[in-house]
Structure formats: C-alpha cells, structure tokens
mmCIF file of C-alpha atoms and ligand atoms in Angstrom:
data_model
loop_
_atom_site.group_PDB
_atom_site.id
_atom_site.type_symbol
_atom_site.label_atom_id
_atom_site.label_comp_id
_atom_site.label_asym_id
_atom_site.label_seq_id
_atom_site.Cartn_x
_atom_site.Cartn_y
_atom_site.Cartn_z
ATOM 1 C CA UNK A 1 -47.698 21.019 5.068
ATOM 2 C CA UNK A 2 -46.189 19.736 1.503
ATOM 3 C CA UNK A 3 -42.735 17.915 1.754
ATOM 4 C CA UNK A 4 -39.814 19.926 0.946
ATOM 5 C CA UNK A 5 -37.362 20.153 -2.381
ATOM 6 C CA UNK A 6 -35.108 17.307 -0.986
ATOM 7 C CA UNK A 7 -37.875 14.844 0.494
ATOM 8 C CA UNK A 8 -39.843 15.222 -2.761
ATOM 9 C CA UNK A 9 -36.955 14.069 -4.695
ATOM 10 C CA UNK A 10 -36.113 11.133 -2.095
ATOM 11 C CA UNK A 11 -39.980 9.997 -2.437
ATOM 12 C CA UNK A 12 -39.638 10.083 -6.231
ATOM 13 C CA UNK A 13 -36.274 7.853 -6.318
ATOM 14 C CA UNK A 14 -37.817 5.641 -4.059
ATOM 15 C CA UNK A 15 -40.639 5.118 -6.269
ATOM 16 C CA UNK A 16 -38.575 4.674 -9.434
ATOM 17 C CA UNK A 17 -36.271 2.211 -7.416
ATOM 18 C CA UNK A 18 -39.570 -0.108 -6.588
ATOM 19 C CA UNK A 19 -41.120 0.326 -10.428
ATOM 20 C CA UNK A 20 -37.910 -0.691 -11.589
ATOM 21 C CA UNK A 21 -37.037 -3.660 -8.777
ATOM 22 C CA UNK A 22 -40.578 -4.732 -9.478
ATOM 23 C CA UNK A 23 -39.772 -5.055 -13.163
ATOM 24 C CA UNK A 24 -37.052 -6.623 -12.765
ATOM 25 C CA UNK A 25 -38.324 -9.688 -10.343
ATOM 26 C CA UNK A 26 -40.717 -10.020 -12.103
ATOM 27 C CA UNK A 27 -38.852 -10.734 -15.074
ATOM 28 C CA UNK A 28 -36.696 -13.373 -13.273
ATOM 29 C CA UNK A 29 -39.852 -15.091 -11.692
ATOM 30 C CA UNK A 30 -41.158 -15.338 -15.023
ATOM 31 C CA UNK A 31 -37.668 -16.901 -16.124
ATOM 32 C CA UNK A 32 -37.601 -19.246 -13.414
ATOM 33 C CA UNK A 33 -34.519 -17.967 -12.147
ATOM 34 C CA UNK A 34 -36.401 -17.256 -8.441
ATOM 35 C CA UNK A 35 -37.925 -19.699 -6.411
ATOM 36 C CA UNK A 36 -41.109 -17.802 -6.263
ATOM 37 C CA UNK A 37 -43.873 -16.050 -7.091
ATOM 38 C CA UNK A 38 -44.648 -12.256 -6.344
ATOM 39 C CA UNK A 39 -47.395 -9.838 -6.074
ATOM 40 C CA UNK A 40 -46.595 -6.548 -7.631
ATOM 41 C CA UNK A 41 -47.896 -2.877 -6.944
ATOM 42 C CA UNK A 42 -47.941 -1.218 -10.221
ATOM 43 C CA UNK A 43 -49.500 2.054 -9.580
ATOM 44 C CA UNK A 44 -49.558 2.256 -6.414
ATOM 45 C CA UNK A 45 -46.186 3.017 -5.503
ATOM 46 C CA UNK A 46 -47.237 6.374 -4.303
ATOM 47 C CA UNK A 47 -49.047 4.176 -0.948
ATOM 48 C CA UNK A 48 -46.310 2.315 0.381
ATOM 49 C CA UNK A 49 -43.505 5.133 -0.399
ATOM 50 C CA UNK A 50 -45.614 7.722 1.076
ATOM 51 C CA UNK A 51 -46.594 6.501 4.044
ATOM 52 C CA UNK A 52 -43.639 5.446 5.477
ATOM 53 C CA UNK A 53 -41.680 8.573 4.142
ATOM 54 C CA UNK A 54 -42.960 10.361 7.830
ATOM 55 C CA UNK A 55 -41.439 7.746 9.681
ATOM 56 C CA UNK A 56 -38.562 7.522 11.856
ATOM 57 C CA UNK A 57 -36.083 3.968 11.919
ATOM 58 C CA UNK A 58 -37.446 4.014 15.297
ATOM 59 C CA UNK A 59 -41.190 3.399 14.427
ATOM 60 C CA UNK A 60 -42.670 0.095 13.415
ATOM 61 C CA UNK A 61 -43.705 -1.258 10.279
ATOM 62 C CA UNK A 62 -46.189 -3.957 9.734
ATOM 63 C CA UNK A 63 -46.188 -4.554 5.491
ATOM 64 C CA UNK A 64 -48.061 -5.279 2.911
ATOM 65 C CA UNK A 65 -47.764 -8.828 0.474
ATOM 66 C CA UNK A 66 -47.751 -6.305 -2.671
ATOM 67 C CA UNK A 67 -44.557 -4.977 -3.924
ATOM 68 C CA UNK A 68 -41.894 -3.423 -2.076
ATOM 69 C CA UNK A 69 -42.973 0.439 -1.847
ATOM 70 C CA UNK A 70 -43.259 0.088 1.939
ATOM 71 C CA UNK A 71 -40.051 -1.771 2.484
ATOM 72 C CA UNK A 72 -38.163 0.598 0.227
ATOM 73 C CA UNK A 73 -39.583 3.637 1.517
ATOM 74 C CA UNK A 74 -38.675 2.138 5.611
ATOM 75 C CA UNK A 75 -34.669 1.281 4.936
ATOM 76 C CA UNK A 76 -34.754 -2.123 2.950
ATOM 77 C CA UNK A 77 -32.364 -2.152 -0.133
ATOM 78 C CA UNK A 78 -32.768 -4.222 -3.229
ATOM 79 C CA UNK A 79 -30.040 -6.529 -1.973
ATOM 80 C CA UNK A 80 -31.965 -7.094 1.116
ATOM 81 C CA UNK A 81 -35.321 -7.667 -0.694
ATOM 82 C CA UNK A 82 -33.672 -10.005 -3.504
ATOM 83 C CA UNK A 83 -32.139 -12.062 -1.605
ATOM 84 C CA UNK A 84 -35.124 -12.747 1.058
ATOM 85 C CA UNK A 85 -36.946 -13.570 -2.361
ATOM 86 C CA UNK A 86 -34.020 -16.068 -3.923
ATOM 87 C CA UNK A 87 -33.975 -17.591 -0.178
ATOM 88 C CA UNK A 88 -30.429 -16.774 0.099
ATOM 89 C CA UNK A 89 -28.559 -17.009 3.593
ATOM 90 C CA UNK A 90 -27.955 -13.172 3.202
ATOM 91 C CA UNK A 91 -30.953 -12.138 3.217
ATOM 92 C CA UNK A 92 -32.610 -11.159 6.968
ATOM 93 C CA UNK A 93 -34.322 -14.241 7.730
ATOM 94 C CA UNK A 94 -31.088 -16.379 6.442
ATOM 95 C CA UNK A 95 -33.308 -18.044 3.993
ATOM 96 C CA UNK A 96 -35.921 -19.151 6.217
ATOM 97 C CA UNK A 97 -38.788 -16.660 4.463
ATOM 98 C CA UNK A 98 -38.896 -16.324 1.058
ATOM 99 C CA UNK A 99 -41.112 -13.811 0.251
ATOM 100 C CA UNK A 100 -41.512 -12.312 3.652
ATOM 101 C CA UNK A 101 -40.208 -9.512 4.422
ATOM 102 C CA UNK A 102 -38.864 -8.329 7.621
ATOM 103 C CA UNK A 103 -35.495 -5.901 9.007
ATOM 104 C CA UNK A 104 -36.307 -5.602 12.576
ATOM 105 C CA UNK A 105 -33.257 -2.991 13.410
ATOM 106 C CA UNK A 106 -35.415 -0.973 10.589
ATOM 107 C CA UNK A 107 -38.731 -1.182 12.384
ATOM 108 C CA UNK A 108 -39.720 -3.801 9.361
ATOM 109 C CA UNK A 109 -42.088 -6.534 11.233
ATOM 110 C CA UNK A 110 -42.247 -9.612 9.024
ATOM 111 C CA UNK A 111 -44.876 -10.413 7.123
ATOM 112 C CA UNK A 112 -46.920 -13.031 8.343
ATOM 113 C CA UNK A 113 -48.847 -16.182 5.836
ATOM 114 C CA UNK A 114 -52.021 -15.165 6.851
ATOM 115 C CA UNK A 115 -53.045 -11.946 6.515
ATOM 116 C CA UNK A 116 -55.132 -9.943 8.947
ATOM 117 C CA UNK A 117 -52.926 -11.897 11.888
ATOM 118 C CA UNK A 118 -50.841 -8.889 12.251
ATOM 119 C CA UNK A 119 -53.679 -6.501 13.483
ATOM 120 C CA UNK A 120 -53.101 -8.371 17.078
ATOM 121 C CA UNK A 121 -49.837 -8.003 16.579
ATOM 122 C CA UNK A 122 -49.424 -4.602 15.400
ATOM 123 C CA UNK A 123 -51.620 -3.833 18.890
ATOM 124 C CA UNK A 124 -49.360 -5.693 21.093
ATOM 125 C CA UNK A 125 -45.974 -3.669 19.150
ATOM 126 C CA UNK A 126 -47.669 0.233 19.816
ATOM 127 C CA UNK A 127 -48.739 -0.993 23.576
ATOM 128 C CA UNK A 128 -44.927 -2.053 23.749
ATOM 129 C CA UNK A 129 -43.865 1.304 23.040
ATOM 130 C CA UNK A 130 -46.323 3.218 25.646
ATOM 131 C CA UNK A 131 -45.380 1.039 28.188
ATOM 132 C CA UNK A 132 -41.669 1.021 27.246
ATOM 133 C CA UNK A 133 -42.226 4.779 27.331
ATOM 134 C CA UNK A 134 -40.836 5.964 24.255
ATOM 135 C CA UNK A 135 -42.588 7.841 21.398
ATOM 136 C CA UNK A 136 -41.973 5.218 18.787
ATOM 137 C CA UNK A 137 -45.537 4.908 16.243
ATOM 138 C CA UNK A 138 -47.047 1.721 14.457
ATOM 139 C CA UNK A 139 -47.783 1.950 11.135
ATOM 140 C CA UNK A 140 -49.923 -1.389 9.871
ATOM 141 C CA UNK A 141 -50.554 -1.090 6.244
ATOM 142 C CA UNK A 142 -53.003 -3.535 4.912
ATOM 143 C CA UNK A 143 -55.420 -3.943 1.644
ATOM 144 C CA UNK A 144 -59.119 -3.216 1.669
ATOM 145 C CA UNK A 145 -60.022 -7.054 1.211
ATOM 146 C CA UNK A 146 -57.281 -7.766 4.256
ATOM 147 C CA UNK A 147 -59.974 -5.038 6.231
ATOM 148 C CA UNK A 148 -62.483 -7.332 6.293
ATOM 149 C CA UNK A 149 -60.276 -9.710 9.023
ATOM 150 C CA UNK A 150 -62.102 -9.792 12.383
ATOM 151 C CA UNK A 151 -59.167 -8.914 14.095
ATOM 152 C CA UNK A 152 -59.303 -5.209 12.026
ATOM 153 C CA UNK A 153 -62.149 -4.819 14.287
ATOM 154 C CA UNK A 154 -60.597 -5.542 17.604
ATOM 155 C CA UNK A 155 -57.582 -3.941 16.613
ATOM 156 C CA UNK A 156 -59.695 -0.678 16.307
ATOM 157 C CA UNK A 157 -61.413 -1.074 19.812
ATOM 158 C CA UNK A 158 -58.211 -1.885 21.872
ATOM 159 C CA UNK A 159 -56.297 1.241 19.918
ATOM 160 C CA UNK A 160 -58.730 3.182 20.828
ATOM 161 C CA UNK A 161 -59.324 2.088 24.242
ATOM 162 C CA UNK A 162 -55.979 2.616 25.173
ATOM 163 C CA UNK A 163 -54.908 5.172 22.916
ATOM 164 C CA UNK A 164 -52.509 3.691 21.350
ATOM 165 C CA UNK A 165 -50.007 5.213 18.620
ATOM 166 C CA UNK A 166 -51.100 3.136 16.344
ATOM 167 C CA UNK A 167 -51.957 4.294 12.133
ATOM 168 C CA UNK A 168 -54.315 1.747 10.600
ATOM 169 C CA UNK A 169 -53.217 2.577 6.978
ATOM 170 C CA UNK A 170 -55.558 0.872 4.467
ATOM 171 C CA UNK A 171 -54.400 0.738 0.651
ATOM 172 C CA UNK A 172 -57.565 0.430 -1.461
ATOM 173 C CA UNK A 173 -56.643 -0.676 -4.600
ATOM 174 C CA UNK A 174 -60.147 -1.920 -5.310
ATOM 175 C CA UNK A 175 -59.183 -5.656 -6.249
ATOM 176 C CA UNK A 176 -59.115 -8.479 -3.678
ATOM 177 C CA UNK A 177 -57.292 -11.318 -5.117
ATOM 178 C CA UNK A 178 -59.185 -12.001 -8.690
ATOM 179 C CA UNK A 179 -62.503 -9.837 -8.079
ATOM 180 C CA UNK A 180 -63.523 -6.465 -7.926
ATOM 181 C CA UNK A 181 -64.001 -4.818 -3.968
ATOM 182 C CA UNK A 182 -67.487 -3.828 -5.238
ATOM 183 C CA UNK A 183 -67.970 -7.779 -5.393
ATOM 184 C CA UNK A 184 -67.037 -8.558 -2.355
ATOM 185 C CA UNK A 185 -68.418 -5.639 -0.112
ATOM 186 C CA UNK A 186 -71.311 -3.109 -0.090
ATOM 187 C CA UNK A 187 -69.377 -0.383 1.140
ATOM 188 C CA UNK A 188 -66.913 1.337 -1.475
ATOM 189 C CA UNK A 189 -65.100 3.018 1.273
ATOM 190 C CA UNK A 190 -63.608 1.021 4.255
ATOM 191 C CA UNK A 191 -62.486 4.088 6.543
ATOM 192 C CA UNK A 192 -66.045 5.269 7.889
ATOM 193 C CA UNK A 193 -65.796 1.707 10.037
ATOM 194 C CA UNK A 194 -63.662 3.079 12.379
ATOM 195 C CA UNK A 195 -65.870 5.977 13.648
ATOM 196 C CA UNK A 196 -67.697 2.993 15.249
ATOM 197 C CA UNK A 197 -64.708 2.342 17.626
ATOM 198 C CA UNK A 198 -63.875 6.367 17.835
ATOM 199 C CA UNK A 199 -61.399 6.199 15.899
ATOM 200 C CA UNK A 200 -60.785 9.475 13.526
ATOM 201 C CA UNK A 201 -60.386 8.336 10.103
ATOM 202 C CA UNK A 202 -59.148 9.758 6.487
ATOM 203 C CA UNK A 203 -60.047 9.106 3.186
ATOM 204 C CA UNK A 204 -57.351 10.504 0.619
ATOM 205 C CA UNK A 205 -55.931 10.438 -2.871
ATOM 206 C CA UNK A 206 -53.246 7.429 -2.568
ATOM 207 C CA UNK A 207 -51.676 8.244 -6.325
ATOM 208 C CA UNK A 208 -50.787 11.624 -4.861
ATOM 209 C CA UNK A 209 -47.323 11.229 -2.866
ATOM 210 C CA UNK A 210 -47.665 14.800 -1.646
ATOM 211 C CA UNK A 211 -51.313 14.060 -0.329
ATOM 212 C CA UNK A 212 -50.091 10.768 1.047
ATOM 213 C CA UNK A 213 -47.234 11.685 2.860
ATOM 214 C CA UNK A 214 -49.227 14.769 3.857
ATOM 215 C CA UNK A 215 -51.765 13.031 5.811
ATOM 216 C CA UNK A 216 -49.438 10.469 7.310
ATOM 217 C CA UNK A 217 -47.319 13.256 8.724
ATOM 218 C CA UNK A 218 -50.088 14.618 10.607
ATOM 219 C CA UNK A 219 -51.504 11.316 11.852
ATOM 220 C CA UNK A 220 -48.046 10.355 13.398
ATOM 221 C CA UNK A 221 -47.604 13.650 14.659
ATOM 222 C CA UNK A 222 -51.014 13.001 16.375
ATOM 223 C CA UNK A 223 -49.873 9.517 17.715
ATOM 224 C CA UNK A 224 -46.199 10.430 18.892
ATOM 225 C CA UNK A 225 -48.189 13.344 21.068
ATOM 226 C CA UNK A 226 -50.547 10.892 22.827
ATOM 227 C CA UNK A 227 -53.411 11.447 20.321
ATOM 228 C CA UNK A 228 -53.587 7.772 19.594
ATOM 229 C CA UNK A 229 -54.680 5.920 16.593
ATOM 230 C CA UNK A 230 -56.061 7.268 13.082
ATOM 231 C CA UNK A 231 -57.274 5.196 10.220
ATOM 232 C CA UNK A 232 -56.311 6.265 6.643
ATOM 233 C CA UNK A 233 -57.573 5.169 3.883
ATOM 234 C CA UNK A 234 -55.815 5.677 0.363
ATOM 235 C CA UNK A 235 -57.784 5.256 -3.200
ATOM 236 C CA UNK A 236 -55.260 3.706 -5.648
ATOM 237 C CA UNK A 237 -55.405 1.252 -8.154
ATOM 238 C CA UNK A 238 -53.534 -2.232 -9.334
ATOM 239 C CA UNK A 239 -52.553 -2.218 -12.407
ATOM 240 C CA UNK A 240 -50.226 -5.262 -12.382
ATOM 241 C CA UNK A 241 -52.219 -9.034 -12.123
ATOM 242 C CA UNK A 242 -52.665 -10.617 -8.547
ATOM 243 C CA UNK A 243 -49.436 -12.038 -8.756
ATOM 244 C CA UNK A 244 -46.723 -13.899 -11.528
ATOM 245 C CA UNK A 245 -49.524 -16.488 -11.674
ATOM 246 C CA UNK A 246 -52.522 -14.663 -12.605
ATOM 247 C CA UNK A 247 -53.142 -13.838 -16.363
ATOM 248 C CA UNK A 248 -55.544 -11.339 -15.629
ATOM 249 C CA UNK A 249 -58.259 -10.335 -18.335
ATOM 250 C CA UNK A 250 -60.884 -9.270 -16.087
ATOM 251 C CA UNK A 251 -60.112 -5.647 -15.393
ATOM 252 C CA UNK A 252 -61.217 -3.397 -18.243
ATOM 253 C CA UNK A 253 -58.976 -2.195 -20.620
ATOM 254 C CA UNK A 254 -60.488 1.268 -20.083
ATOM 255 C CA UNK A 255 -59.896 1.138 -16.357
ATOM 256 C CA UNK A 256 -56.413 0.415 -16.665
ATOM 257 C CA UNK A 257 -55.774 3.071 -19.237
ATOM 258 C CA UNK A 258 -57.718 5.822 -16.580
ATOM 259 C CA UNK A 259 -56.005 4.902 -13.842
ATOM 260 C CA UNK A 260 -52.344 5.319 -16.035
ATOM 261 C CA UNK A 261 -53.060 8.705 -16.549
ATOM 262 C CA UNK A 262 -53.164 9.422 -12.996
ATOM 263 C CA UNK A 263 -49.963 7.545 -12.775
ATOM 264 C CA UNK A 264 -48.190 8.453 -9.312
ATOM 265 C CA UNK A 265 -44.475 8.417 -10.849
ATOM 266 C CA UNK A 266 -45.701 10.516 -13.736
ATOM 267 C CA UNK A 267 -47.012 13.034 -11.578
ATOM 268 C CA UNK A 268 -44.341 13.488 -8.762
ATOM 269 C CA UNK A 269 -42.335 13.890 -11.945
ATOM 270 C CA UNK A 270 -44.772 17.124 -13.182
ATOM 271 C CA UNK A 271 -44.322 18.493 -9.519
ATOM 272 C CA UNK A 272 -40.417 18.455 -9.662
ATOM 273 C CA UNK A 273 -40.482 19.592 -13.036
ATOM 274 C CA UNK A 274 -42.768 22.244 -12.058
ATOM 275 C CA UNK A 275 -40.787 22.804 -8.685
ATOM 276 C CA UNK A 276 -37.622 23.013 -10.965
ATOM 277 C CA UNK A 277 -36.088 20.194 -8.757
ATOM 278 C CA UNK A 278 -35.344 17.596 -11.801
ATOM 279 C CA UNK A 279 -34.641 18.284 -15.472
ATOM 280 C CA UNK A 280 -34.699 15.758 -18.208
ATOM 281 C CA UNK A 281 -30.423 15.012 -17.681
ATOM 282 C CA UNK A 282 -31.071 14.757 -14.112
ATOM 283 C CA UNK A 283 -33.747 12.253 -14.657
ATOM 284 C CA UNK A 284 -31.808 9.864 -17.207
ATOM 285 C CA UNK A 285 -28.821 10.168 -14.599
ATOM 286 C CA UNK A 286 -31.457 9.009 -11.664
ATOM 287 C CA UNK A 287 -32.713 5.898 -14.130
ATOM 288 C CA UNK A 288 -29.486 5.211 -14.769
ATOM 289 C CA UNK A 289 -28.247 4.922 -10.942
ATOM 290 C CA UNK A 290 -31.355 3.289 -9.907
ATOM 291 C CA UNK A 291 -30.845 0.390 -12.988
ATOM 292 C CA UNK A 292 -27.047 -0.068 -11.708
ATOM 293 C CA UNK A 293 -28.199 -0.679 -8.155
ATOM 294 C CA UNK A 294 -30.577 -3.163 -8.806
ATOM 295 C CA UNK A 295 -28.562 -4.966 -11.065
ATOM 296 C CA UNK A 296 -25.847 -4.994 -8.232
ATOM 297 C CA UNK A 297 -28.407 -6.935 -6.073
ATOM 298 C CA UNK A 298 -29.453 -9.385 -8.958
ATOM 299 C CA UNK A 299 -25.894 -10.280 -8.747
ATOM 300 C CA UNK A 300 -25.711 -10.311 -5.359
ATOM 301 C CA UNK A 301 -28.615 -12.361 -4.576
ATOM 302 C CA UNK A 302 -27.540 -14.886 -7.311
ATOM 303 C CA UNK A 303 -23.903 -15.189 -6.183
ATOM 304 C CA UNK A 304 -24.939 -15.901 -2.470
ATOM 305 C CA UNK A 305 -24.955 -18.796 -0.763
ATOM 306 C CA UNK A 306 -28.069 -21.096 0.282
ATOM 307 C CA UNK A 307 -28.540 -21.613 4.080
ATOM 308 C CA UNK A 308 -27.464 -24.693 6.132
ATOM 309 C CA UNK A 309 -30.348 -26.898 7.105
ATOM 310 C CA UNK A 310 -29.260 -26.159 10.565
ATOM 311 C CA UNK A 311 -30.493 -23.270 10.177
ATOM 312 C CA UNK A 312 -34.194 -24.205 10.219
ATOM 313 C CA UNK A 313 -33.258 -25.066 13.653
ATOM 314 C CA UNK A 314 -32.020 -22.019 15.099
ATOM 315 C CA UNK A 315 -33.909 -19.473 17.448
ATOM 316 C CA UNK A 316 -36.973 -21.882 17.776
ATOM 317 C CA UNK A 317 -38.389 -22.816 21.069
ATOM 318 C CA UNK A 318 -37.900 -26.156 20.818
HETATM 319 C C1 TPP B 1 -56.158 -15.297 5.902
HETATM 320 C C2 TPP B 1 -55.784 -15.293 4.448
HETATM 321 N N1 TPP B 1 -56.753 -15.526 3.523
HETATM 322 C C3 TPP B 1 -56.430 -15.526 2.207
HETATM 323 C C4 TPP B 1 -55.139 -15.307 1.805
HETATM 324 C C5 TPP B 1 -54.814 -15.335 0.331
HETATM 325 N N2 TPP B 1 -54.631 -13.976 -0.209
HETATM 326 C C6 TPP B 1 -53.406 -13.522 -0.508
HETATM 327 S S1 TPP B 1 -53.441 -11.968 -1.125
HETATM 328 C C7 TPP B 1 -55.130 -11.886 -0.993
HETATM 329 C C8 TPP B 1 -55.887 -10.656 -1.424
HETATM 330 C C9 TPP B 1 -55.890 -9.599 -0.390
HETATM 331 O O1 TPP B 1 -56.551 -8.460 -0.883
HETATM 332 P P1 TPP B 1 -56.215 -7.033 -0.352
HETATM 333 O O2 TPP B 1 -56.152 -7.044 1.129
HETATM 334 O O3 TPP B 1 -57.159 -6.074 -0.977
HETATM 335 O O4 TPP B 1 -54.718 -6.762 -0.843
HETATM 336 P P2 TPP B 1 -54.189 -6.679 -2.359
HETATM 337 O O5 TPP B 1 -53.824 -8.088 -2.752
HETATM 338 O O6 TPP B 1 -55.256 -6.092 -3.192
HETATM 339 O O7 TPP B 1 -52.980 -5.825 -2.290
HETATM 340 C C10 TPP B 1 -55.633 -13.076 -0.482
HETATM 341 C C11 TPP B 1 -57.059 -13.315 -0.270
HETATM 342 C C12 TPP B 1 -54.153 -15.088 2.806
HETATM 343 N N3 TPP B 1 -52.877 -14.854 2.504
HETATM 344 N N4 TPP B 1 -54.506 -15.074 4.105
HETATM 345 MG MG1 MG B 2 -56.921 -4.927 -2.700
#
C-alpha cells in the first residue's frame, strides 16, 4: 500500500513547511528575538510527518521535543507553534508552555519536562478510548535514548495485556543528547525489546516517507480493529546540533554528508518528479507559499499579546 498522488504531495508540503519553520526559529532564537531555545529535526522530517500522516483528528498524539514534523503533520499551524514558542497568550496553552506543545481538539497531548513520563500516560489515553468505546488510536512517538525510560517497559506489558490501540513509535536518530546511541547502549536496534512483552514490532527506513507512512498505516489499521499495540522503529539521522545551545563538532563530517544524500525532502521530491506530480514551477510556487505562511506567523506571534499573570492561576486545582 503506497500513498496516493494527493497524500504524497500533502506529506511533501508538510515536510518543506517544518524544514523551513525550523529554519526560521532557529534563526530568531539565535537573534534573541524568542525566549527560548529549540531542538531541531533536520533530516528527519520524514519520522514525524509520516507517522502521523495515517492518522485521523480523532486519534491521539503524544510528541516528540525535536522539531515540529509531528505537530505539523497532526493539524498544528506555524501560528500555533510560534506563538507557544514566543509564550504569547495566543498560543494553546495561553503562554503558560513555551516550548511545549499541545492542541488537544487535534489529538496533540502536551509535551511533558521529563521525558519518558508520557508512556503512563499515553497507556491511560488508548485504555480511555476502549473503554469509552470508540476506535480512536495512540500514537507515542519518542527517541531511542527516551526508550531506555522504565516506564517504556511497563508501557509495553500493560498494552499488551490489555490490548490496547496503542503504536509505540520510536525515532532512532542515533544521538542521545551529546553522544552517540552506540555509547550509551549495546543494542543498535531498540524494537526487538518488545517481543519480550508480545508485542509485534517493526524496524523500517525512517528517511523514506512512503515506507514510513506505509508501515504506520498498517499498524493503526491493526489497532483500530482490536489488534492492539505495535512497536515501530524508524532509522533516521540528526543532522542539526542537540539544540540552539550545542555547537556540535562531534559527529563526523563524513556522517553528516552520508546521511544528506539520503535526504528525506530530496527524495519525496525524486518520487513526485518521477510520479509526474510536481515540476520545477510547481515547486518554486510551493516554496514560495510555504515562505509566505511562515512569515505570516512570525508576525503573528510577534504582534500578540503576553498573558495576564492571572493566568498562571487558571484551571489549577488549587
Ligand atoms: C527524564 C529526562 N532526562 C533527561 C532529559 C534531558 N534531555 C532532553 S532531550 C534528551 C535526549 C533524548 O534523546 P532521544 O530520546 O534519543 O531524543 P533526541 O533528542 O535524539 O530526539 C535528554 C536526555 C529530560 N528532558 N528528561
Ligand atoms: Mg536520539
């Protein structure tokens, strides 16, 4: 099952929109003209785009800390994501956040501090759903060094105990923080764990939108028919620092340079080419859309207004 002419296209806009909103923040971090860092995804757009390109507004999301492919590909717009980031009273959490993302009436879960807390979580949202009795999936995306949480582990043996529709989606982009994966574990591959808990599991190409949407499709097929949970595991590679902070240096130059050439953006761009879907005028007019849009929400996130400090106040228990 490959996605058809029109998704194709949508996955490849979406994947230009978060290179180019990625760019762009980071450029304004940099500046100073954001109150915050960020952690970007270059290269490995093709993950967070892909994977949530099977899902319905319906289905959860639990996110990632890296970029915006997962938000962009699940309903969030620039102007939502910009002004979470300037801590803006537009933005979802009224400038509570910051860099956490969340659109509940999208699915979007927020991103919590500490990561590895939302494999509970992400339990507790697809048992919601069964007993609610509707056909709604989980998605939890998460990095390989995030896998190594505990909770991963007892996230696996409740899904499975109880079937639950529930997609443990790792993105292995083979750094954790400023060290190599191979560093840090003794496995190179994360997915086998989960035959311990009988849980089926995937290992795929994650700079491959085709392949990535692909496989997703047919693991929330499985969960929305009662199947219950899959773990998926996508190779991919960062290619931008840690985060703003981070000046890098110790990723080889010749790693960088072999992962480029197998570029995600580049080649859903070959496929549509080869597809006939998008010619060179079509592609500058795309760029060209995709540059206005975000500069719309630069504006927009700028121009609005900073919360009341009543608002730190509002919904809490107490
Ligand atoms: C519990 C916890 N420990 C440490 C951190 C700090 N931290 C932020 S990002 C990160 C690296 C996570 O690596 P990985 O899961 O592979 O995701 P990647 O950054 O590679 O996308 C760490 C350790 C944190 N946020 N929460
Ligand atoms: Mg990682």
């Amino acid at each position: 099952m490959q996605p058809d002419d029109n998704t194709l296209m949508e996955l490849y806009r979406k994947m230009l929109l978060v290179r180019t909103l990625e760019k762009r923040l980071e450029h304004l971090v940099t500046a100073a003209r954001v109150p915050c860092s960020g952690h970007f995804g270059l290269g490995q757009e093709a993950v967070g785009v892909g994977v949530t390109g099977p899902l319905r507004t319906t289905d959860y999301l639990f996110g990632t800390h890296r970029g915006f492919a997962e938000y962009i590909g699940k309903g969030m717009s620039p102007k939502e994501i910009l002004a979470e980031y300037y801590g803006k009273a537009t933005s979802g959490s009224k400038g509570r956040l910051g860099q956490h993302l969340l659109k509940v009436e999208a699915g979007i879960m927020p991103l919590p501090s500490s990561l590895g807390s939302e494999f509970g979580i992400s339990v507790g949202c697809a048992l919601s759903s069964v007993r609610r009795r509707t056909d709604a999936v989980t998605l939890n995306l998460f990095g390989e060094g995030t896998a190594s949480q505990p909770d991963c582990s007892a996230a696996l043996e409740m899904a499975s105990l109880w079937k639950l529709p529930l997609i443990f989606a790792c993105s292995n982009n083979q750094y954790v923080e400023l060290d190599r994966y191979s560093n840090v574990s003794p496995r190179a591959d994360v997915a086998p764990r989960a035959e311990a808990y009988g849980v089926p599991f995937e290992i795929a190409d994650g700079n491959d939108i085709t392949v990535v949407w692909e496989t997703t499709a047919r693991a929330v097929q499985r969960a929305r028919d009662g199947g219950g949970p899959t773990f998926l595991e996508f190779k991919t590679y960062r290619r931008s620092t840690h985060y703003t902070g981070d000046p890098g240096g110790y990723q080889a130059e010749e790693e960088i340079k072999a992962w480029e050439r197998k570029d995600p953006v580049d080649r859903c761009r070959s496929l549509l080419r080869q597809r006939g879907i998008l010619g060179e005028k079509g592609e500058q007019e795309l760029l060209a859309g995709i540059e206005a849009q975000v500069e719309e929400a630069v504006r927009f996130a700028e121009e609005s207004p900073f919360p009341q400090p009543d608002i730190a106040e509002a919904n809490s228990y107490a």
